[in-house]
Coordinates of C-alpha atoms in Angstrom, one line a residue:
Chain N
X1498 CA -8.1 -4.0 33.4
X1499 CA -6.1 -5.2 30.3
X1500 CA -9.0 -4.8 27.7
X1501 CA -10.4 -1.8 29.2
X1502 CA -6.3 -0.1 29.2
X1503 CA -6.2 -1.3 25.4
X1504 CA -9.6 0.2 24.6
X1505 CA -7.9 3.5 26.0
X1506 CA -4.9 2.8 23.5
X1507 CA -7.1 2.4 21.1
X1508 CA -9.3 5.5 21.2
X1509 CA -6.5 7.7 21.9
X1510 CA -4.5 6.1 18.9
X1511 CA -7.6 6.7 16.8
X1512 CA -9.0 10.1 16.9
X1513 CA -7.2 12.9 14.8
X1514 CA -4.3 15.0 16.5
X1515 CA -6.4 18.1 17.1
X1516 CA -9.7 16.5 18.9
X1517 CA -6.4 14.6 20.8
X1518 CA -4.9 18.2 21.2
X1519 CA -8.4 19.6 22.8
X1520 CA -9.5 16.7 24.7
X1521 CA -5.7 16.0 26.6
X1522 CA -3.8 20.1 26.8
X1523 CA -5.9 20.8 29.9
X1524 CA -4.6 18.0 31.9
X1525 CA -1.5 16.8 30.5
X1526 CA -0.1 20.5 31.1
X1527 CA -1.4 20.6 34.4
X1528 CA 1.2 16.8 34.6
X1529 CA 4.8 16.6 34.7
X1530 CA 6.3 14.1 32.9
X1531 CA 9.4 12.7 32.5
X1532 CA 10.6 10.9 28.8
X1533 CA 11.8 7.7 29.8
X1534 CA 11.9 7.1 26.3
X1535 CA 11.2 8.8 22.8
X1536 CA 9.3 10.2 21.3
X1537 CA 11.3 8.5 18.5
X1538 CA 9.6 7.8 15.2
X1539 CA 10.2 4.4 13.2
X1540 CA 7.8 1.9 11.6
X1541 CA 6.5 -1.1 11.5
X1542 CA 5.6 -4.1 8.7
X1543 CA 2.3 -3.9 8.3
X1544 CA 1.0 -7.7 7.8
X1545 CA -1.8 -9.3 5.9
X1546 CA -3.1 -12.7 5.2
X1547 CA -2.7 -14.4 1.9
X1548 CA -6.5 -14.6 0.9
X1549 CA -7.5 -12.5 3.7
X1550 CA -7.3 -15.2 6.0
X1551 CA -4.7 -17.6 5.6
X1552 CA -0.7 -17.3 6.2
X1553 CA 0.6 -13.8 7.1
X1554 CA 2.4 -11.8 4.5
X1555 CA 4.4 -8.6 4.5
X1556 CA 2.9 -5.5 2.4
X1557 CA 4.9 -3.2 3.3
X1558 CA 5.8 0.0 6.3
X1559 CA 3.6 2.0 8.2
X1560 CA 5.8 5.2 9.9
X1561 CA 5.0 4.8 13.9
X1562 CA 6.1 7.2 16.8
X1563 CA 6.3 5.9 20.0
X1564 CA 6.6 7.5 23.7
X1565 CA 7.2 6.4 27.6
X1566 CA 7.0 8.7 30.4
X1567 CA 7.2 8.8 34.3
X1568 CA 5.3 10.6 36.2
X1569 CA 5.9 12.2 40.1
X1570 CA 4.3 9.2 41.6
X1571 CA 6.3 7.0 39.7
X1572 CA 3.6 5.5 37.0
X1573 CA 4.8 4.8 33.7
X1574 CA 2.8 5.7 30.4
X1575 CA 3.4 4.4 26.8
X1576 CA 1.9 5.2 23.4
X1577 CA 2.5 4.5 20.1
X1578 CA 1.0 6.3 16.8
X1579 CA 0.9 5.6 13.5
X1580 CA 3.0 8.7 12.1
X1581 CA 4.8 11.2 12.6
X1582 CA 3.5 13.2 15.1
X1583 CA 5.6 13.3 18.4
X1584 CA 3.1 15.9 20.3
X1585 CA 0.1 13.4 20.3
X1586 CA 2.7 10.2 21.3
X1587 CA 3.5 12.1 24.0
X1588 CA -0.1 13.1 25.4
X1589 CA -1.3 9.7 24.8
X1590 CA 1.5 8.2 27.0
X1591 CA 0.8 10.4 29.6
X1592 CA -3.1 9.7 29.7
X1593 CA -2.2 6.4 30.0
X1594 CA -0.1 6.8 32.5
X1595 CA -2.7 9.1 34.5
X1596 CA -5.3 6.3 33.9
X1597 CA -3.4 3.7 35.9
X1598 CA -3.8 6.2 38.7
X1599 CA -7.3 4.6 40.6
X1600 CA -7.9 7.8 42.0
X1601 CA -7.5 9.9 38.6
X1602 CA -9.2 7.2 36.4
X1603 CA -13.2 8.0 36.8
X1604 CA -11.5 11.7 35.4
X1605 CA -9.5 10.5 32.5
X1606 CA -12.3 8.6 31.3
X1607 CA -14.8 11.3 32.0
X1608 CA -12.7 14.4 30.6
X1609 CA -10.6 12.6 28.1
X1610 CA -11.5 9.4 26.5
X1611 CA -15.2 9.6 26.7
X1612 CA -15.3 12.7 24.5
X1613 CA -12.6 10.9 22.1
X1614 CA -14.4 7.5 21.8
X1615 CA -17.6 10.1 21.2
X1616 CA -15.5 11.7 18.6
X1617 CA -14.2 8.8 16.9
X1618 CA -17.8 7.0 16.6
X1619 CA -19.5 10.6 15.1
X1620 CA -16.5 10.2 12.4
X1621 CA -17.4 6.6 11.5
X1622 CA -20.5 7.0 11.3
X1623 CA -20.4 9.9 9.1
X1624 CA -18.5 7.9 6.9
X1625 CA -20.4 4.7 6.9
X1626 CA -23.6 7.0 6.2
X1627 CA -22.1 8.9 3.3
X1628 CA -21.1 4.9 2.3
X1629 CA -24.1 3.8 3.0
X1630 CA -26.0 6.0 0.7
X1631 CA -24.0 4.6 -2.4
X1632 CA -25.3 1.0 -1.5
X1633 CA -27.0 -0.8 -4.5
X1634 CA -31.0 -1.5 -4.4
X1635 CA -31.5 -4.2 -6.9
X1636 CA -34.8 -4.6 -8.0
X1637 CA -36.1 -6.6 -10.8
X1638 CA -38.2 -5.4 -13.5
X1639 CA -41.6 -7.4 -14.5
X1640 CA -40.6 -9.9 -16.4
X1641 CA -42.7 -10.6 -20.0
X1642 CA -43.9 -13.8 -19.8
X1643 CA -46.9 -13.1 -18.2
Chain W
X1256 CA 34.0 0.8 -16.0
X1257 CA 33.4 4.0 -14.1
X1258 CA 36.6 6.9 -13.8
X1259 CA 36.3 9.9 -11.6
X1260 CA 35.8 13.0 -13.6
X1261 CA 36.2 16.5 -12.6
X1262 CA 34.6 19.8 -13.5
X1263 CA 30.8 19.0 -13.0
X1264 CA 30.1 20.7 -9.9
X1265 CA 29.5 24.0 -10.9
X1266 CA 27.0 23.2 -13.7
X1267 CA 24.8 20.3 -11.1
X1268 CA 24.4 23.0 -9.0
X1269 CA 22.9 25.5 -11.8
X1270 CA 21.1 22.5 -13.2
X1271 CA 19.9 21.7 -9.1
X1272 CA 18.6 25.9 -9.2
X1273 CA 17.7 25.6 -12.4
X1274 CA 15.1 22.2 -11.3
X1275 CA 14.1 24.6 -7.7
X1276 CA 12.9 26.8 -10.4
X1277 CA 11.4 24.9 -12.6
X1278 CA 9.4 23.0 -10.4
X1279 CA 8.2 26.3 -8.6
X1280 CA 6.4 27.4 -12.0
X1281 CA 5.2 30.7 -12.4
X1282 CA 5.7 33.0 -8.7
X1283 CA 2.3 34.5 -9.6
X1284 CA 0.5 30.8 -9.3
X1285 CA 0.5 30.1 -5.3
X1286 CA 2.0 26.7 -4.4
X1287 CA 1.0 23.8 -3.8
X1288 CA 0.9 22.9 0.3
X1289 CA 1.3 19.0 1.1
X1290 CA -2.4 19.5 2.1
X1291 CA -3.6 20.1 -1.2
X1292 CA -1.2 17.4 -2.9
X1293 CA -2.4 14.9 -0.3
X1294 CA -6.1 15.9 0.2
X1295 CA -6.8 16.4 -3.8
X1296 CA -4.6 14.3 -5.4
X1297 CA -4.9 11.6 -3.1
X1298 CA -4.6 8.1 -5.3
X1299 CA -0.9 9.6 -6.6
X1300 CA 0.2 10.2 -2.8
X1301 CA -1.3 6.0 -2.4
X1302 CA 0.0 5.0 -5.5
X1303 CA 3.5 6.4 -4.3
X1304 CA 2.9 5.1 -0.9
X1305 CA 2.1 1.5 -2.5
X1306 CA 5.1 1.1 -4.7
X1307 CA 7.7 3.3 -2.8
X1308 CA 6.4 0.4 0.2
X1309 CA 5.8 3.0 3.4
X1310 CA 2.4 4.4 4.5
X1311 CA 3.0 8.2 5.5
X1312 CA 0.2 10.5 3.2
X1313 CA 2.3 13.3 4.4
X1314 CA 5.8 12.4 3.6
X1315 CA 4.8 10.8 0.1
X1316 CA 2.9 13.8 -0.5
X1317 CA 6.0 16.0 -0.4
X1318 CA 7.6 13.4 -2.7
X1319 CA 5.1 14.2 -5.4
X1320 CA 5.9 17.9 -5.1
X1321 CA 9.7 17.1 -4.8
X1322 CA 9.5 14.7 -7.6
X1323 CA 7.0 17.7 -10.1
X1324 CA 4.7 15.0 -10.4
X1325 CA 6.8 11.9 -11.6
X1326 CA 5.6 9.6 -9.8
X1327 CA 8.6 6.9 -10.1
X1328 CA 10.8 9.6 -8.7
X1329 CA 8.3 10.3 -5.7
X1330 CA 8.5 6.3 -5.2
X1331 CA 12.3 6.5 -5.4
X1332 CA 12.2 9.1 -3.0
X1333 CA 10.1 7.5 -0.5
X1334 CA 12.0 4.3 -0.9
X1335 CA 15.3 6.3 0.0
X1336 CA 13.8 7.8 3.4
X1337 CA 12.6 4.8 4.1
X1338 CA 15.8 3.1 4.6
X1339 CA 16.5 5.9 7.4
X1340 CA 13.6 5.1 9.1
X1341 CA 14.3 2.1 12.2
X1342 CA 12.6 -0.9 11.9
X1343 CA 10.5 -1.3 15.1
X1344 CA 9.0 -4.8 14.8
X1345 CA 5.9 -6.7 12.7
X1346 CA 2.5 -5.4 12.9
X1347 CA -0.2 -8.1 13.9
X1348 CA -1.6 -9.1 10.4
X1349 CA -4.8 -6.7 9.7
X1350 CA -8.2 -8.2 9.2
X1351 CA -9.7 -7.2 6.2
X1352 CA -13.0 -8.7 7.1
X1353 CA -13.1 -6.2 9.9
X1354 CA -12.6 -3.2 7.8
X1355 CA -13.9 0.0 7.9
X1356 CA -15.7 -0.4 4.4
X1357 CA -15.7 3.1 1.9
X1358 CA -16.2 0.7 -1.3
X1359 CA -17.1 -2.9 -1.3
X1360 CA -18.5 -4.8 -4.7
X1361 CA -18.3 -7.9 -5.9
X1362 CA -19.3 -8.9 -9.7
X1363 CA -19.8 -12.3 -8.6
X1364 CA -23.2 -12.2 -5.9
X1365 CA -25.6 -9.3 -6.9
X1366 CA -27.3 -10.1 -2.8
X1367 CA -24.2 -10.3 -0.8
X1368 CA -25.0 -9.7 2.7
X1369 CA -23.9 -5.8 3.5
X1370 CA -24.9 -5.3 -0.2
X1371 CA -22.8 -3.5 -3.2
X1372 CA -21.3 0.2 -1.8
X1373 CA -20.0 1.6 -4.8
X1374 CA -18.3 4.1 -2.3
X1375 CA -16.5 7.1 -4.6
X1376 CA -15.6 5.3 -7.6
X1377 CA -14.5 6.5 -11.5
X1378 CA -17.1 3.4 -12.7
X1379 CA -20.5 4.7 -14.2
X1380 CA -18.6 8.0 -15.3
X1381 CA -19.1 8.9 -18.6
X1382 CA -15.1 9.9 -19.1
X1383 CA -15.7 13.4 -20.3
X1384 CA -13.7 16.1 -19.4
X1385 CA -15.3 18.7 -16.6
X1386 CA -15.0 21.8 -17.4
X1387 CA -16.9 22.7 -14.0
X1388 CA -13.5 21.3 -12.6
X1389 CA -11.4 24.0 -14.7
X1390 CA -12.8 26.6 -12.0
X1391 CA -13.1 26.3 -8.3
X1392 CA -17.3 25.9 -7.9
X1393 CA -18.7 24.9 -4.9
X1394 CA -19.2 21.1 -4.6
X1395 CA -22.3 19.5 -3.2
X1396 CA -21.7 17.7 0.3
X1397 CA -22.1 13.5 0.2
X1398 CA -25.3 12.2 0.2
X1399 CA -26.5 10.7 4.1
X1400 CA -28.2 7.1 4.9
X1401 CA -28.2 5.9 7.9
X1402 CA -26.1 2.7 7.5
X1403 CA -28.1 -0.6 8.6
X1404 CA -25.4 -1.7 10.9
X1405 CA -25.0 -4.8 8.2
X1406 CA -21.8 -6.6 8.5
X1407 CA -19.8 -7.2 5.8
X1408 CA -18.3 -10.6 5.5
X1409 CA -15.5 -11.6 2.6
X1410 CA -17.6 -13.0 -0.1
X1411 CA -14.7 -16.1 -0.4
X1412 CA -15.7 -16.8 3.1
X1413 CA -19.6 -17.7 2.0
X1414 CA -18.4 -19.6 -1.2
X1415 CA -16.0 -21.4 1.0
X1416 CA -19.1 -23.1 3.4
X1417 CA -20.2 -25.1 0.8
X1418 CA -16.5 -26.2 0.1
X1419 CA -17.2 -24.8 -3.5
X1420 CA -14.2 -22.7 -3.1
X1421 CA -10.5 -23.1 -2.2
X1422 CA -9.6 -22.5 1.4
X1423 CA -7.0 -20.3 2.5
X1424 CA -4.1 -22.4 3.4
X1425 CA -3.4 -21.6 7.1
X1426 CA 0.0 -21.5 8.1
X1427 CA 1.9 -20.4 11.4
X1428 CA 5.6 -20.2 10.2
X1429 CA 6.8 -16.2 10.1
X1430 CA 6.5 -15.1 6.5
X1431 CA 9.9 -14.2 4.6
X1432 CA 10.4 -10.7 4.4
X1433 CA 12.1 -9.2 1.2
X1434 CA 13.3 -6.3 3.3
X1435 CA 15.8 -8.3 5.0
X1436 CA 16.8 -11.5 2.2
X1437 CA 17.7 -11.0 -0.9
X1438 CA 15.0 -13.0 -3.7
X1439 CA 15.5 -16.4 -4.4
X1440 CA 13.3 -18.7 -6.9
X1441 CA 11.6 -20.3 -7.2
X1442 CA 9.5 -18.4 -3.9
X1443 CA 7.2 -18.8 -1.4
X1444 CA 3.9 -17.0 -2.1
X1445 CA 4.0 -14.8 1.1
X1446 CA 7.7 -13.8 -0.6
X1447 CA 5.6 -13.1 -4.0
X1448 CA 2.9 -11.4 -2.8
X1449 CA 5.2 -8.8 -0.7
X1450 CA 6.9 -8.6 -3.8
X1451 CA 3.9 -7.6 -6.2
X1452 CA 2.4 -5.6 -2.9
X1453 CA 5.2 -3.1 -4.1
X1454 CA 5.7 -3.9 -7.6
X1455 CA 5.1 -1.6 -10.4
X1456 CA 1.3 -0.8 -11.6
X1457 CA 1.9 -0.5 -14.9
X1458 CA 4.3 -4.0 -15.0
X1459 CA 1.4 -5.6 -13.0
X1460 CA -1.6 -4.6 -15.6
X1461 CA 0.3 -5.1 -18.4
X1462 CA 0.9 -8.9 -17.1
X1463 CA -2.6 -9.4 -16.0
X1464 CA -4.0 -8.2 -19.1
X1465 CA -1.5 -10.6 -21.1
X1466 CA -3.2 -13.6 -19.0
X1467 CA -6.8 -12.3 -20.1
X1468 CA -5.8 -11.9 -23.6
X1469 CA -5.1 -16.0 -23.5
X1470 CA -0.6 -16.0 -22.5
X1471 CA -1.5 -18.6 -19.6
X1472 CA -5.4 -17.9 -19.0
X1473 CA -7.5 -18.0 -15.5
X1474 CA -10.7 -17.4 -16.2
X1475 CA -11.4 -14.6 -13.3
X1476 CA -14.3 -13.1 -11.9
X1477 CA -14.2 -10.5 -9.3
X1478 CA -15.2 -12.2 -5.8
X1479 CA -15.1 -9.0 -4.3
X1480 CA -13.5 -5.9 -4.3
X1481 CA -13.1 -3.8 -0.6
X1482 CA -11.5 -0.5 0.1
X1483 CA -11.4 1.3 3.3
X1484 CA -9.6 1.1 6.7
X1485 CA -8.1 -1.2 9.1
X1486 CA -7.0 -1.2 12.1
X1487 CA -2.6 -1.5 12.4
X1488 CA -2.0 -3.7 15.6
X1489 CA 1.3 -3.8 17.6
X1490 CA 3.5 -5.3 20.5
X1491 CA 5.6 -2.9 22.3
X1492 CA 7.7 -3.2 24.9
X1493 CA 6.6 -2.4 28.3
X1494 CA 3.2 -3.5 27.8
X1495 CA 2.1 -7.1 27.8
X1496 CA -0.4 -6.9 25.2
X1497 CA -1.1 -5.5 21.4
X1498 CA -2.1 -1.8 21.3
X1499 CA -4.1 -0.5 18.3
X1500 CA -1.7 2.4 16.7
X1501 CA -4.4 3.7 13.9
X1502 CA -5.8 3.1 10.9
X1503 CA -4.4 2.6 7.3
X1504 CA -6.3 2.4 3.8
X1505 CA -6.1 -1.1 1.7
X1506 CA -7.8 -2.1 -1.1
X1507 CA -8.1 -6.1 -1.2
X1508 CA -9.3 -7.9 -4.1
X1509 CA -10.4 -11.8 -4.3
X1510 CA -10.1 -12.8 -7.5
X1511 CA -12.2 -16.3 -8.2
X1512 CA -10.1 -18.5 -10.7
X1513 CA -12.0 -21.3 -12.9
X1514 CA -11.7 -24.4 -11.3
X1515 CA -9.3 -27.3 -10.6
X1516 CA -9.9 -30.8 -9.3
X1517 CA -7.6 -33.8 -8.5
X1518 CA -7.9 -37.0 -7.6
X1519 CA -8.2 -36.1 -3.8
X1520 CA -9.9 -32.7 -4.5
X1521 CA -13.7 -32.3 -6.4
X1522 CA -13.1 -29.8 -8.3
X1523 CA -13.5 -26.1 -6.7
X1524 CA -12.6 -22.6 -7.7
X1525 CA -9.3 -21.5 -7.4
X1526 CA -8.1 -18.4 -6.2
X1527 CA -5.7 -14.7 -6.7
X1528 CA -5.3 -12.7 -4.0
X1529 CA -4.4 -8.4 -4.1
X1530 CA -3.4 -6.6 -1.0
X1531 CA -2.3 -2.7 -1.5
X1532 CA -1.5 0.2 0.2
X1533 CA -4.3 2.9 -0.3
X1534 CA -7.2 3.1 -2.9
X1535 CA -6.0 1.8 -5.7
X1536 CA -8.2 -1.2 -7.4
X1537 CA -6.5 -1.3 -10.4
X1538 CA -3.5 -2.4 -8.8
X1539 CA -4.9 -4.5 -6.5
X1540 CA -7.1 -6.7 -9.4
X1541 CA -4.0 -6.9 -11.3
X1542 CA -2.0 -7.9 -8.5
X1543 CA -4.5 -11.1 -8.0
X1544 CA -4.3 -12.2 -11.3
X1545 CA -0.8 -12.3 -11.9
X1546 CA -0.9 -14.0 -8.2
X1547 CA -3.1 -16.6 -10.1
X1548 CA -1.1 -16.9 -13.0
X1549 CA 2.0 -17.6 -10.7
X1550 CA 0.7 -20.1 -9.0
X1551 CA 0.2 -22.1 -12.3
X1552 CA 2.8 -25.2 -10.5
X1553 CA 0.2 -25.6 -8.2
X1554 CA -2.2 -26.4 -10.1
X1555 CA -0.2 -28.7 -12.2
X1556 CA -0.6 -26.3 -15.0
X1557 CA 2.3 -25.7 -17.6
X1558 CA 4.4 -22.6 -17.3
X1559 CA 4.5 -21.2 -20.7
X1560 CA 3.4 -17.5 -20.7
X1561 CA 5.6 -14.6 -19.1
X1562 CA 2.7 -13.9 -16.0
X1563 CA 3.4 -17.7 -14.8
X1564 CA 6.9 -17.4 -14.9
X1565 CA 8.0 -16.4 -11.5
X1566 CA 11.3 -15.1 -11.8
X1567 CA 10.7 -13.3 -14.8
X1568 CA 7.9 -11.6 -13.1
X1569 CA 9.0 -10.8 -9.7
X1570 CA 12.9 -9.8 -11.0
X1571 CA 11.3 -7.1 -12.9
X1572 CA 8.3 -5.7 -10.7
X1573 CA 10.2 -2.9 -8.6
X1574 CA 10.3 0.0 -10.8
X1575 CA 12.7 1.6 -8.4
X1576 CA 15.1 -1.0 -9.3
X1577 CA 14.3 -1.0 -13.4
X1578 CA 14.7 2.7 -13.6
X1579 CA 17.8 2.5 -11.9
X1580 CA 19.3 0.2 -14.0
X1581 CA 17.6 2.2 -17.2
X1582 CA 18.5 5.1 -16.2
X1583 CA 21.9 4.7 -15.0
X1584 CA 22.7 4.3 -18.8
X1585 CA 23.0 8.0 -19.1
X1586 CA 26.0 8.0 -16.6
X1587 CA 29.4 8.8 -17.6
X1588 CA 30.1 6.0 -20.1
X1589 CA 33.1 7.4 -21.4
X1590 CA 36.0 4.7 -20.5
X1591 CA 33.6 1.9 -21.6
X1592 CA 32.4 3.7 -24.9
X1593 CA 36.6 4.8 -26.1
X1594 CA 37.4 0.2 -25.2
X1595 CA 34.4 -0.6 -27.7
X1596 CA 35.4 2.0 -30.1
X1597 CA 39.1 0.8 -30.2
X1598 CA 37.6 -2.5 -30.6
X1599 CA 35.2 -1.5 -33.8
X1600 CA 38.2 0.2 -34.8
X1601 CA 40.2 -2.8 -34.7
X1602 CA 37.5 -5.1 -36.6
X1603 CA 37.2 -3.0 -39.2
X1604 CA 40.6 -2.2 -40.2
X1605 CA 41.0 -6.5 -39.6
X1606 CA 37.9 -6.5 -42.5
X1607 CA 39.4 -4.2 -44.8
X1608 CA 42.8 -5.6 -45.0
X1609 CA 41.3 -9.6 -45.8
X1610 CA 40.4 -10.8 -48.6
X1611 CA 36.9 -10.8 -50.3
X1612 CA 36.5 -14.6 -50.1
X1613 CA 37.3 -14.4 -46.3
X1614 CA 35.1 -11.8 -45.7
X1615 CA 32.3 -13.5 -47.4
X1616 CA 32.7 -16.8 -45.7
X1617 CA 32.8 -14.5 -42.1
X1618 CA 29.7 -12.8 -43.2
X1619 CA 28.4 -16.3 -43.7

């Protein structure tokens, strides 16, 4: 339940405002929703670790926006995005809050995060592939001793 | 000594016009959007991002425009917002092994496993001038390979199975955050490396290239080079577990140092470390070798260049600081400037009135 409610964070958090925009209007119209808190826009310290993976280490702030809401039947959605965007904060809270729902669940993931986490994977793999055509095949050259 | 002085306003806000103007250019030349700033000139917006220490392409985009260009002003700029902006809490620390690879090489191991992804780099150009570039011509799409799924593991982390290597020194205590003390030396390296994270390019090259060039030498190779994304992790309140929040671009570089040895140590390779915001390998190779070169105490080694000397190098990396302090010179002086010249005045009218031998032996 926890892992599969993160991997909806996740997806959500990752695709780009617009494929957010298309997959969510539909239903999150269709849902009201009442801010419990936000959207308010902040940041965080993003953290690494000295030698990649040793002690952590400040580099510096990331702007985040983050959201709660409340639905009718009382469920309560959060989300939080890197940047500055308080229209996608929003919608993502509210999936979330929707896909708490049992009975609305098999539809969120079916109408909403499927077709993100689709999204999402297209993107990195386009990427790796245009990455991936700039890897380095050694060979060696016939040496003269022969 | 600063003294209120009157009768400025009216020409700052003609010189404030006269800078909207000025930065608009020529009214027949369209502007620039944030878009364009962001999308085409996108290693200023990270360099800005970097040193003015907040990831936001958008908002440091607008700081470039703000700023025509001058990139110490956009970081200035950034920096100011910034301190509007609530602190929400501590990301979980990112891991770079896990990252979402656009450039990954290492000079070290030609057959690394996940290979050498040169990714969109400046190397292997031949430095000429484009004209091409001058116009707007179509430009041909990426080439496509389907990517063999290879993982991509931090080349320090192979060397480090044989023990050949130094091991990253684990540690659990929360790391210092300069945000929120004020420095003090001598410093921890998670202070240090927060510190050069945000530091000034130009102050960081200049000191790496002084350790190459033999003022308190390391002997480096590039381990390994990576650029690309990774994920930002947080805690927030309501839910009982870390959320993913998005993506941001690093560059890490491992520098591998020539080795040291004790009597309980064999000897092994030691190590510089150079986390930044954005794509920006330059910065992030310089920042692991003047990382190195201040960890020279370590080591046992003597600190006698200007890259191992920690407070001279960490007091003077923020350029948002040095220009402020440089520039603040050509503030109203006046009160100051009329003391000194009384003084002057004084001295000399004391020098002309003595006697020659006096003068002489004062001279002396």
């Amino acid at each position: 339940m926890e892992a599969a409610r993160r991997r909806v964070h996740r997806i959500l958090a990752l695709a780009n405002a617009q494929a957010l925009r298309q997959a969510c209007a539909a239903i999150c119209d269709a849902t009201p929703a009442a801010m419990l808190r936000g959207p308010e826009t902040g940041m965080v310290m993003a953290r690494g670790r000295i030698g990649g993976s040793g002690a952590a280490f400040n580099i510096g702030d990331v702007s985040l926006t983050r959201a709660s809401v409340r639905l009718a039947n009382g469920a309560i959605g959060h989300a939080a995005h890197l940047g500055r965007d308080a229209g996608r904060v929003r919608l993502a809270a509210i999936v979330d809050a929707l896909w708490q729902d049992p009975e609305r669940r098999r539809e969120i993931e079916d109408r909403i995060v499927a077709p993100l986490e689709r999204f999402v994977e297209a993107r990195d793999a386009k990427l790796g592939g245009e990455v991936a055509a700039t890897k380095v095949d050694f060979f060696t050259l016939v040496r003269g001793e022969d | 000594m600063y003294v209120a002085v009157k009768g400025g306003e009216k020409a700052i806000d003609a010189a404030h016009r006269l800078l909207a103007d000025r930065r608009r250019g020529d009214r027949d030349v369209p502007a620039l959007s944030l878009e364009q700033i962001a999308g085409q000139l996108g290693l200023a917006v990270d360099r800005v991002m970097a040193e003015g220490s907040l990831f936001d392409p958008e908002l440091a985009a607008l700081a470039v425009k703000q700023s025509r260009g001058d990139l110490i002003e956009a970081i200035f700029l950034l920096r100011a917002y910034r301190t509007t902006l609530s602190r929400f809490g501590y990301a979980r620390p990112v891991d770079t092994a896990a990252m979402l690879i656009e450039r990954r090489i290492s000079a070290t191991f030609k057959d690394l496993p996940g290979g050498q992804l040169l990714g969109s780099t400046f190397d292997y150009t031949h430095r000429l001038l484009d004209p091409a570039l001058a116009t707007d011509e179509a430009v041909d799409a990426p080439d496509h390979r389907a990517g063999d799924g290879a993982a991509t593991p931090r080349v320090t982390d192979l060397l480090g199975d044989e023990g050949l290597i130094e091991p990253d020194a684990k540690g659990g205590a929360e790391p210092g955050d300069l945000t929120r003390i004020s420095p003090e030396f001598p410093m921890d390296r998670d202070l240090r490396l927060q510190a050069l994270a945000r530091g000034d390019e130009g102050w960081l090259l200049a000191l790496g290239y002084s350790t190459q060039r033999g003022y308190g030498r390391t002997h480096p190779f590039v381990g390994e080079i990576r650029i690309g994304e990774v994920e930002i992790e947080i805690d927030m309140p309501g839910l009982d577990f870390p959320v993913v929040a998005g993506r941001i671009r690093l560059t890490e570089c491992q520098m591998v140092n020539q080795f040291k040895g004790s009597a309980k140590e064999p000897p092994q390779f030691t190590r510089g470390y150079g986390l930044v915001f954005g794509q920006s390998e330059r910065k992030a190779m310089a920042m692991a070798l003047v990382d190195r070169a201040l960890r020279a105490r370590d080591f046992g080694e003597d600190v006698v260049a200007p890259a191992q000397d920690e407070e001279f190098v960490i007091a003077h990396c923020d350029n948002v600081q040095a220009t402020g302090f440089v520039e603040h010179l050509k503030l109203p002086h006046y009160v100051d400037f009329q003391a000194e010249l009384q003084l002057v005045r004084a001295m000399r009218a004391e020098w002309a009135s003595a006697p020659e031998d006096e003068r002489r032996e004062a001279a002396e």
